[in-house]
Coordinates of C-alpha atoms in Angstrom, one line a residue:
M99 CA 37.7 138.4 134.8
K100 CA 39.3 135.1 134.4
K101 CA 36.3 133.8 132.5
D102 CA 36.5 136.9 130.2
L103 CA 40.1 136.1 129.4
V104 CA 39.2 132.5 128.6
L105 CA 36.4 133.6 126.2
G106 CA 38.7 136.1 124.6
G107 CA 41.3 133.5 124.0
L108 CA 38.8 131.1 122.5
V109 CA 37.7 133.9 120.1
L110 CA 41.2 134.7 119.0
L111 CA 41.9 131.0 118.5
S112 CA 38.7 130.6 116.4
L113 CA 39.8 133.6 114.3
W114 CA 43.2 132.2 113.8
L115 CA 41.9 128.9 112.8
I116 CA 39.4 130.5 110.3
S117 CA 42.1 132.7 108.8
G118 CA 44.4 129.6 108.6
I119 CA 41.7 127.7 106.7
Q120 CA 41.1 130.6 104.4
A121 CA 44.8 131.0 103.7
V122 CA 45.1 127.5 102.4
K123 CA 45.2 127.6 98.5
R124 CA 43.0 125.2 96.7
F125 CA 42.7 124.2 93.0
Q126 CA 39.6 126.3 92.7
D127 CA 41.8 129.4 93.7
V128 CA 44.1 129.0 90.9
R129 CA 41.6 128.9 88.1
F130 CA 42.6 130.7 84.8
H131 CA 39.7 133.1 85.2
G132 CA 40.3 133.6 88.9
K133 CA 36.7 132.7 89.9
Q134 CA 34.7 129.6 90.8
S135 CA 31.7 128.2 89.0
N136 CA 28.4 129.6 90.2
D137 CA 27.0 126.1 90.9
Q138 CA 30.1 124.7 92.6
G139 CA 29.7 121.3 94.1
H140 CA 26.6 120.2 92.1
H141 CA 28.4 118.5 89.2
S142 CA 28.6 114.7 88.9
Q143 CA 32.0 113.3 89.4
I144 CA 34.0 112.6 86.3
R145 CA 35.7 109.2 86.5
G146 CA 39.3 109.6 87.6
W147 CA 39.0 113.3 88.5
S148 CA 39.3 115.0 91.8
P149 CA 37.3 117.9 93.4
D150 CA 39.0 121.3 93.1
R151 CA 38.5 121.8 96.8
N152 CA 41.7 119.8 97.3
T153 CA 44.7 121.8 98.6
W154 CA 47.2 123.2 96.2
D155 CA 51.0 123.2 97.1
E156 CA 52.0 126.7 96.1
Q157 CA 55.5 126.3 97.3
L158 CA 56.0 123.6 94.7
Y159 CA 53.7 125.0 92.1
P160 CA 53.6 128.9 92.2
A161 CA 50.2 130.1 91.0
W162 CA 50.1 133.3 88.9
K163 CA 46.9 135.0 87.8
A164 CA 46.4 136.2 84.3
G165 CA 48.2 139.6 83.8
D166 CA 50.9 139.0 86.5
A167 CA 54.2 140.6 85.4
R168 CA 56.1 137.4 86.2
W169 CA 54.6 135.7 83.1
E170 CA 56.9 138.0 81.0
N171 CA 60.1 136.4 82.3
C172 CA 59.1 132.9 83.1
W173 CA 60.8 131.5 80.0
R174 CA 64.1 132.3 78.4
G175 CA 63.9 134.0 75.0
G176 CA 60.2 135.0 75.1
K177 CA 56.8 133.7 76.0
V178 CA 55.5 130.1 75.5
E179 CA 51.8 129.8 74.2
A180 CA 49.6 126.9 74.9
L181 CA 47.0 126.0 72.3
L182 CA 44.1 124.0 73.7
T183 CA 41.7 122.3 71.4
S184 CA 39.0 119.6 71.5
D185 CA 36.9 117.4 69.2
S186 CA 33.8 119.0 70.6
P187 CA 30.8 118.7 70.3
A188 CA 30.4 115.4 72.1
L189 CA 27.2 113.2 72.4
I190 CA 26.5 112.3 76.1
G191 CA 28.0 109.0 76.7
S192 CA 30.8 109.4 74.2
N193 CA 34.4 110.4 74.9
I194 CA 35.7 114.0 74.3
T195 CA 39.4 114.5 73.6
F196 CA 41.4 117.6 74.5
A197 CA 44.8 118.3 73.0
V198 CA 47.4 120.9 74.3
T199 CA 50.3 121.9 72.2
L200 CA 53.1 124.3 73.4
R201 CA 54.4 126.9 71.0
F202 CA 57.9 128.0 72.0
P203 CA 59.6 131.3 71.1
R204 CA 61.3 131.6 67.8
C205 CA 64.2 129.3 67.1
Q206 CA 63.3 127.0 70.0
K207 CA 62.2 123.4 69.8
E208 CA 62.0 120.2 71.8
N209 CA 64.6 117.6 70.9
D210 CA 64.4 113.8 71.1
D211 CA 65.5 113.8 74.8
G212 CA 62.7 116.2 75.8
D213 CA 65.1 119.1 76.3
I214 CA 64.4 122.5 74.8
V215 CA 67.1 123.5 72.4
Y216 CA 67.9 126.3 69.9
D217 CA 67.1 125.3 66.3
R218 CA 70.3 125.8 64.3
K219 CA 68.4 125.8 61.0
C220 CA 66.7 129.0 62.3
R221 CA 70.0 130.8 62.9
N222 CA 70.8 134.0 61.1
D223 CA 73.8 136.5 61.1
S224 CA 72.1 138.8 63.7
F225 CA 71.4 136.1 66.2
S226 CA 74.1 134.1 68.0
Y227 CA 73.6 131.1 70.4
Q228 CA 75.8 131.1 73.5
D229 CA 74.5 127.7 74.5
Q230 CA 72.8 124.8 72.7
Y231 CA 70.2 124.4 75.3
V232 CA 67.3 126.6 76.4
Y233 CA 66.5 124.2 79.2
N234 CA 68.5 121.0 79.8
W235 CA 66.8 118.6 82.1
T236 CA 69.0 115.7 81.1
K237 CA 72.0 116.8 83.0
W238 CA 70.2 116.6 86.3
V239 CA 68.3 113.4 85.7
D240 CA 71.0 111.3 84.2
D241 CA 72.1 109.8 87.5
C242 CA 68.5 109.7 88.9
N243 CA 66.3 106.6 89.0
E244 CA 62.6 107.3 89.2
G245 CA 61.5 107.2 92.9
N246 CA 65.1 108.0 94.2
C247 CA 65.7 111.5 93.0
T248 CA 66.7 114.7 94.7
F249 CA 63.9 116.6 93.1
I250 CA 60.2 116.2 93.9
N251 CA 58.1 114.1 91.8
K252 CA 54.5 115.0 92.8
F253 CA 51.5 117.0 91.6
P254 CA 50.1 120.1 93.4
D255 CA 47.8 117.9 95.5
G256 CA 50.7 115.7 96.7
R257 CA 50.0 112.7 94.6
P258 CA 53.2 111.1 93.1
F259 CA 53.8 111.2 89.4
P260 CA 52.7 107.9 87.9
P261 CA 55.4 105.6 86.6
H262 CA 56.0 105.9 82.9
P263 CA 58.8 104.4 80.7
D264 CA 59.3 107.7 79.1
W265 CA 59.5 109.6 82.4
R266 CA 62.9 111.3 81.6
R267 CA 61.4 113.1 78.6
R268 CA 58.2 114.1 80.3
N269 CA 59.3 117.4 81.6
F270 CA 56.1 119.4 81.6
V271 CA 53.1 119.1 84.1
Y272 CA 49.6 119.7 82.9
I273 CA 46.7 120.5 85.2
F274 CA 43.3 120.4 83.6
Q275 CA 40.3 121.9 85.3
T276 CA 36.5 121.7 84.5
L277 CA 33.3 121.5 86.3
D278 CA 34.9 122.1 89.7
Q279 CA 37.2 119.1 89.2
F280 CA 40.8 118.6 88.1
Y281 CA 43.1 116.1 86.6
S282 CA 47.0 116.2 86.4
L283 CA 49.4 114.5 84.1
T284 CA 53.0 114.8 82.9
G285 CA 54.1 115.0 79.3
R286 CA 56.2 116.5 76.7
S287 CA 55.6 119.6 74.6
S288 CA 52.1 118.3 73.9
A289 CA 49.5 116.3 75.8
V290 CA 46.2 114.5 75.0
L291 CA 43.5 113.8 77.6
S292 CA 40.2 112.0 77.0
I293 CA 37.2 112.0 79.3
N294 CA 33.8 110.2 79.2
T295 CA 30.8 112.6 79.1
T296 CA 28.3 110.3 80.7
N297 CA 28.2 112.3 83.9
I298 CA 28.6 115.7 82.3
T299 CA 25.6 118.0 82.0
A300 CA 24.5 118.8 78.5
G301 CA 25.6 122.4 77.5
T302 CA 28.6 124.5 76.9
Q303 CA 31.4 124.0 79.4
M304 CA 34.8 125.5 80.0
M305 CA 38.1 123.5 80.1
E306 CA 41.2 125.2 81.4
V307 CA 44.8 123.9 81.5
S308 CA 47.8 125.2 83.4
V309 CA 51.3 124.1 82.1
Y310 CA 54.5 123.9 84.4
R311 CA 58.0 123.1 83.4
R312 CA 59.8 120.9 85.8
D313 CA 62.8 122.0 87.9
H314 CA 65.0 120.7 90.8
R315 CA 63.0 122.1 93.7
R316 CA 59.9 123.7 92.3
H317 CA 58.0 123.7 89.0
Y318 CA 57.5 127.0 87.2
P319 CA 54.3 128.1 85.3
V320 CA 54.9 128.7 81.6
A321 CA 51.5 129.0 80.0
K322 CA 47.7 128.8 80.6
A323 CA 44.9 128.2 78.1
S324 CA 41.2 127.7 78.2
A325 CA 38.6 126.5 75.6
M326 CA 34.9 126.0 75.4
Y327 CA 33.4 122.6 74.6
I328 CA 29.9 121.4 74.1
V329 CA 28.2 118.2 75.4
T330 CA 24.8 117.5 73.7
E331 CA 22.0 115.0 73.9
Q332 CA 21.5 115.3 70.1
I333 CA 23.7 113.4 67.7
P334 CA 26.0 116.1 66.1
L335 CA 25.8 115.8 62.4
Y336 CA 26.1 117.7 59.1
V337 CA 24.8 117.0 55.6
N338 CA 26.7 117.5 52.5
I339 CA 24.3 118.2 49.5
S340 CA 25.6 117.9 45.9
Q341 CA 24.3 117.6 42.5
K342 CA 25.8 117.0 39.0
N343 CA 25.9 120.3 37.1
D344 CA 25.0 122.4 40.2
R345 CA 27.0 125.7 40.0
N346 CA 27.1 126.5 43.7
S347 CA 25.9 124.0 46.3
S348 CA 26.2 126.5 49.2
D349 CA 23.3 128.7 47.7
K350 CA 20.9 125.8 48.3
I351 CA 19.6 126.2 44.7
F352 CA 19.4 122.9 42.7
I353 CA 18.2 121.7 39.3
K354 CA 14.8 120.1 38.5
D355 CA 14.8 116.5 37.2
S356 CA 18.4 115.8 38.3
P357 CA 19.2 113.6 41.3
I358 CA 20.5 115.4 44.3
T359 CA 22.8 113.5 46.6
F360 CA 22.6 113.9 50.4
D361 CA 25.6 112.5 52.4
V362 CA 25.1 112.6 56.2
K363 CA 28.2 112.8 58.3
L364 CA 27.9 111.9 62.0
H365 CA 30.5 113.7 64.2
D366 CA 31.5 110.7 66.3
P367 CA 35.3 110.9 66.7
S368 CA 35.3 108.4 69.7
H369 CA 33.4 105.9 67.7
Y370 CA 30.6 105.8 70.4
L371 CA 28.1 104.9 67.6
A372 CA 30.1 102.2 66.1
K373 CA 27.9 99.4 67.5
A374 CA 24.6 101.4 67.3
A375 CA 21.8 100.7 64.9
V376 CA 21.5 104.0 63.0
S377 CA 18.5 104.8 60.7
F378 CA 17.9 108.0 58.6
N379 CA 14.4 109.2 58.1
W380 CA 14.0 111.7 55.3
T381 CA 11.0 113.9 54.2
F382 CA 11.8 116.0 51.2
G383 CA 8.9 118.4 51.3
D384 CA 7.5 117.7 47.9
G385 CA 4.7 115.3 48.9
S386 CA 6.7 112.2 48.1
G387 CA 6.3 110.9 51.7
S388 CA 9.1 109.8 54.0
F389 CA 12.1 107.7 53.1
V390 CA 13.9 105.6 55.8
S391 CA 17.2 104.1 55.2
N392 CA 20.2 102.6 57.1
N393 CA 22.6 104.2 54.6
P394 CA 23.9 107.7 55.4
L395 CA 24.1 108.3 51.6
S396 CA 20.8 108.9 49.7
S397 CA 19.5 110.7 46.7
H398 CA 16.3 112.3 45.6
T399 CA 15.0 113.9 42.3
Y400 CA 12.6 116.9 42.5
T401 CA 10.3 117.0 39.5
L402 CA 8.6 120.3 40.5
L403 CA 9.9 123.8 40.6
G404 CA 9.7 125.9 43.7
N405 CA 10.8 126.1 47.3
F406 CA 11.0 123.0 49.5
S407 CA 11.7 122.2 53.2
L408 CA 13.5 119.0 53.7
N409 CA 13.9 117.3 57.1
L410 CA 16.1 114.5 58.5
T411 CA 15.7 112.6 61.7
V412 CA 18.6 110.3 62.7
K413 CA 18.0 107.7 65.2
A414 CA 20.7 105.7 66.9
A415 CA 19.9 102.7 69.1
I416 CA 23.1 102.3 71.3
P417 CA 23.6 99.1 73.1
G418 CA 23.7 99.7 76.9
P419 CA 23.2 98.2 80.3
C420 CA 19.5 97.2 81.1
K421 CA 18.1 98.9 84.1
P422 CA 15.7 97.1 86.5
V423 CA 12.4 96.4 84.8
T424 CA 9.2 96.9 86.7
P425 CA 7.1 93.8 86.1
T426 CA 3.3 94.0 85.3
T427 CA 1.0 92.3 87.8
F428 CA -1.5 89.9 86.3
I429 CA -4.8 89.0 87.8
P430 CA -5.5 85.3 87.7
T431 CA -8.2 84.5 85.2
T432 CA -10.3 81.4 84.4
Y433 CA -10.2 79.7 80.9
T434 CA -12.1 76.8 79.5
S435 CA -9.1 75.9 77.4
S436 CA -5.3 76.5 77.6
T437 CA -3.6 79.1 75.4
T438 CA -0.1 80.3 74.7
T439 CA 0.6 84.0 74.6
A440 CA 3.5 86.4 74.6
P441 CA 4.0 88.4 77.8
V442 CA 3.7 92.1 78.1
T443 CA 6.3 94.0 80.1
S444 CA 6.1 97.4 81.6
N445 CA 9.5 99.3 81.6
S446 CA 9.7 102.3 84.0
T447 CA 13.3 103.0 83.2
G448 CA 12.9 104.7 79.8
N449 CA 15.2 102.1 78.1
S450 CA 13.9 100.5 74.9
T451 CA 14.0 96.8 75.3
D452 CA 13.7 94.1 72.6
L453 CA 11.7 91.2 73.9
P454 CA 11.5 87.9 71.9
F455 CA 8.4 85.8 71.9
T456 CA 8.2 84.0 75.3
E457 CA 5.8 81.2 76.2
T458 CA 3.7 81.7 79.3
A459 CA 4.0 79.1 81.9
F460 CA 0.7 77.7 83.4
V461 CA -0.2 76.5 86.8
T462 CA -3.4 74.4 86.5
T463 CA -6.0 73.6 89.2
E464 CA -8.7 71.1 88.4
G465 CA -12.3 72.1 89.4
S466 CA -14.8 70.0 91.3
N467 CA -15.6 66.7 89.7
V468 CA -19.3 67.2 88.8
T469 CA -20.6 65.5 85.8
T470 CA -23.1 68.3 85.0
A471 CA -20.5 71.1 85.0
P472 CA -17.6 71.5 82.5
T473 CA -14.0 71.2 83.7
T474 CA -12.3 74.6 84.2
E475 CA -8.7 75.7 84.5
T476 CA -7.5 78.5 86.6
T477 CA -4.3 79.9 85.2
T478 CA -1.7 82.3 86.6
H479 CA 0.7 84.1 84.3
I480 CA 4.4 83.9 85.4
Q481 CA 6.6 86.3 83.5
T482 CA 10.0 85.1 82.4
T483 CA 13.2 87.1 82.2
P484 CA 13.6 88.8 78.8
A485 CA 16.7 87.6 76.9
A486 CA 17.2 90.4 74.5
G487 CA 19.6 93.5 75.2
C488 CA 18.7 97.1 76.0
F489 CA 19.4 100.2 74.1
I490 CA 19.8 103.9 74.6
D491 CA 18.0 105.9 71.9
R492 CA 19.6 109.1 70.7
Y493 CA 18.3 111.4 68.0
G494 CA 19.8 114.0 65.6
Y495 CA 18.0 116.4 63.5
Y496 CA 18.7 118.4 60.2
K497 CA 16.5 120.9 58.4
A498 CA 17.2 122.9 55.1
N499 CA 15.2 125.0 52.8
I500 CA 16.1 124.5 49.1
R501 CA 15.0 126.0 45.8
I502 CA 14.4 123.9 42.7
V503 CA 14.9 125.7 39.3
D504 CA 15.3 124.8 35.7
G505 CA 18.9 124.3 34.7
I506 CA 21.3 123.0 32.1
V507 CA 21.2 119.3 32.4
E508 CA 23.2 118.2 29.3
V509 CA 25.7 119.7 26.8
N510 CA 26.8 118.1 23.5
I511 CA 29.2 119.4 20.8
V512 CA 27.2 118.7 17.6
E513 CA 29.4 120.1 15.0
M514 CA 33.0 121.3 14.4
T515 CA 34.0 123.3 11.3
N516 CA 37.6 124.4 10.3
V517 CA 38.1 128.1 9.7
S518 CA 40.4 128.8 6.8
P519 CA 43.8 130.2 7.9
S520 CA 43.4 133.0 5.5
E521 CA 40.5 134.3 7.6
A522 CA 42.6 134.3 10.7
Q523 CA 46.3 134.3 11.6
K524 CA 45.9 131.2 13.8
S525 CA 44.1 127.9 13.1
S526 CA 40.5 128.2 14.3
I527 CA 37.5 125.9 14.7
D528 CA 33.9 126.8 15.0
F529 CA 32.1 124.6 17.7
V530 CA 28.4 124.2 17.6
V531 CA 27.1 123.3 21.1
A532 CA 23.6 122.2 22.0
C533 CA 22.1 121.7 25.5
Q534 CA 19.1 120.6 27.2
G535 CA 17.3 122.4 30.0
S536 CA 17.5 126.1 30.6
I537 CA 19.1 128.6 28.2
P538 CA 22.8 129.3 29.1
T539 CA 24.1 132.8 29.8
D540 CA 27.8 132.2 29.6
A541 CA 30.2 129.9 27.8
C542 CA 33.8 129.0 28.8
T543 CA 36.3 127.0 26.8
I544 CA 39.6 125.6 28.2
I545 CA 42.0 124.3 25.7
S546 CA 44.7 121.8 27.1
D547 CA 47.3 119.4 25.9
S548 CA 46.3 116.1 24.6
T549 CA 46.4 114.5 28.1
C550 CA 43.8 117.2 29.3
T551 CA 46.1 118.0 32.2
I552 CA 48.0 121.2 31.2
P553 CA 45.8 124.1 30.4
Q554 CA 47.0 126.4 27.6
N555 CA 44.2 128.9 27.1
E556 CA 40.9 129.7 28.6
V557 CA 38.2 132.0 27.0
C558 CA 34.8 132.9 28.5
D559 CA 32.1 134.7 26.6
E560 CA 28.5 135.9 27.3
V561 CA 25.9 134.0 25.4
V562 CA 23.2 136.0 23.5
T563 CA 19.8 134.8 24.7
T564 CA 17.8 132.8 22.2
D565 CA 14.8 130.6 22.3
E566 CA 16.8 127.4 21.9
C567 CA 20.0 126.2 23.4
L568 CA 22.3 126.3 20.4
V569 CA 25.6 128.1 20.8
T570 CA 28.4 128.7 18.2
L571 CA 31.9 129.3 19.6
R572 CA 35.1 130.1 17.5
R573 CA 38.3 129.1 19.3
A574 CA 41.8 129.6 18.0
F575 CA 44.8 127.1 18.3
T576 CA 48.4 128.0 18.5
G577 CA 49.6 125.5 15.9
P578 CA 49.4 121.9 14.7
G579 CA 48.8 119.3 17.3
T580 CA 46.2 117.4 19.4
Y581 CA 44.3 119.3 21.8
C582 CA 41.8 118.6 24.6
V583 CA 38.8 121.0 24.5
N584 CA 36.4 121.4 27.4
I585 CA 33.3 123.5 26.8
T586 CA 31.2 124.6 29.7
L587 CA 27.7 126.3 29.4
G588 CA 26.3 127.9 32.5
D589 CA 23.5 130.0 34.0
D590 CA 23.0 131.4 37.5
A591 CA 22.3 127.9 39.0
S592 CA 24.0 125.3 36.8
L593 CA 27.0 124.3 34.8
A594 CA 27.3 121.5 32.2
L595 CA 30.4 120.3 30.4
A596 CA 31.2 118.7 27.1
S597 CA 34.7 117.5 26.1
T598 CA 36.4 116.4 22.9
L599 CA 39.9 115.9 21.4
V600 CA 40.8 118.0 18.4
S601 CA 43.6 117.3 15.9
V602 CA 44.8 120.4 14.1
S603 CA 47.0 119.8 11.1
E604 CA 49.2 122.2 9.2
G605 CA 47.0 124.3 6.8
E606 CA 43.8 122.9 8.1

């Protein structure tokens, strides 16, 4: 009987301990979405971050789930919104930066002291302010020196706030969570956080942030936000394609016999590729072969009509630490004469290694001194340590299908003829315009002041199709003076412009 009582007590004690452990709130329990990652515990540690299995002090930092009614009354005058953004996508090894900005209710703003006040400029007759402050932290920190305060200066896991010269104005606490890890900091109405992506798995990830406002004895939640970010093994890039006289670059239709400009933009906000050797390898799909350049800006002229597939491969050789190199074992050989060769190395790490030419050291052993036999040398190769640096190779890819058509490549005003005022109420001029390339379908004329900056009149007409590009346009002028005339001829794919200055005299 006594034994049964002891066993029963142990069972009750075990249940109490288990329930006590389960009752402890952890960072992973206060995630914005209320659930943990499916592969918790398998992520590499982000430098400076802590695992979300750490305990969370709910007495100091109340944790409310999304949809909790207390969110409606956690801030005076309305609800605070948190806007979380990042400069994603980020290449593995680079830094990705997250920015949080708090948006306060109408007529509220943060002043220079870090207090939240009512904006007097926002005031109207139907709204009166009983107090200048929405939240005034200054009055309860004026007589407080950091580290000797009546209020608590620590994060949810118990770590103290780091010292900061601007600590009096940093009245918000930001807790970031991603990949089953967290990072906490204090700040004002906005905060910025950068992390290195070396240990982050490539793919789409989620970043969450919880924002608390500081108070005497506890800190109150005011907003939560989340945002997706992307870490990639390929260099993020986009290509801006442009061409003179092209009517719409977004339709991927360009003009024959006119240079097309390709401007490659690498997305590298943290300047991770600043010291990398970057090359651009183009194939334009017209049989012209490949074109390799170190310049992100290049051009190409298509001399044939049709559809073409262009491809770009960007390679970046990024300086990085050299991993251990597995040396190649050489079998001693016998030579009748000595030579000097460059060594060959075998690299099992995947790094690319630049090896300069290195002389081979020789260990020589003389053979037996027999007059009837030639002297032989037995040589053993001893590999020296390579002196050059190592690189991490990253690649980026771009592909586009474009169409090459005939277009208007040049426009010239070949003749101007005055029209007698008796034939029209206003002074008019006939412009004869010639062009090269395809036949235009429309013509637009913009008449401006003599500086070509202030438009006065714009007229557009359809052009009657002919066998040659020769168009006559009659344009009227309001009175004597000097005018800037821009004439544009266009078809579905192209636009071409010609300009001239016209002097209109009284009676001419």
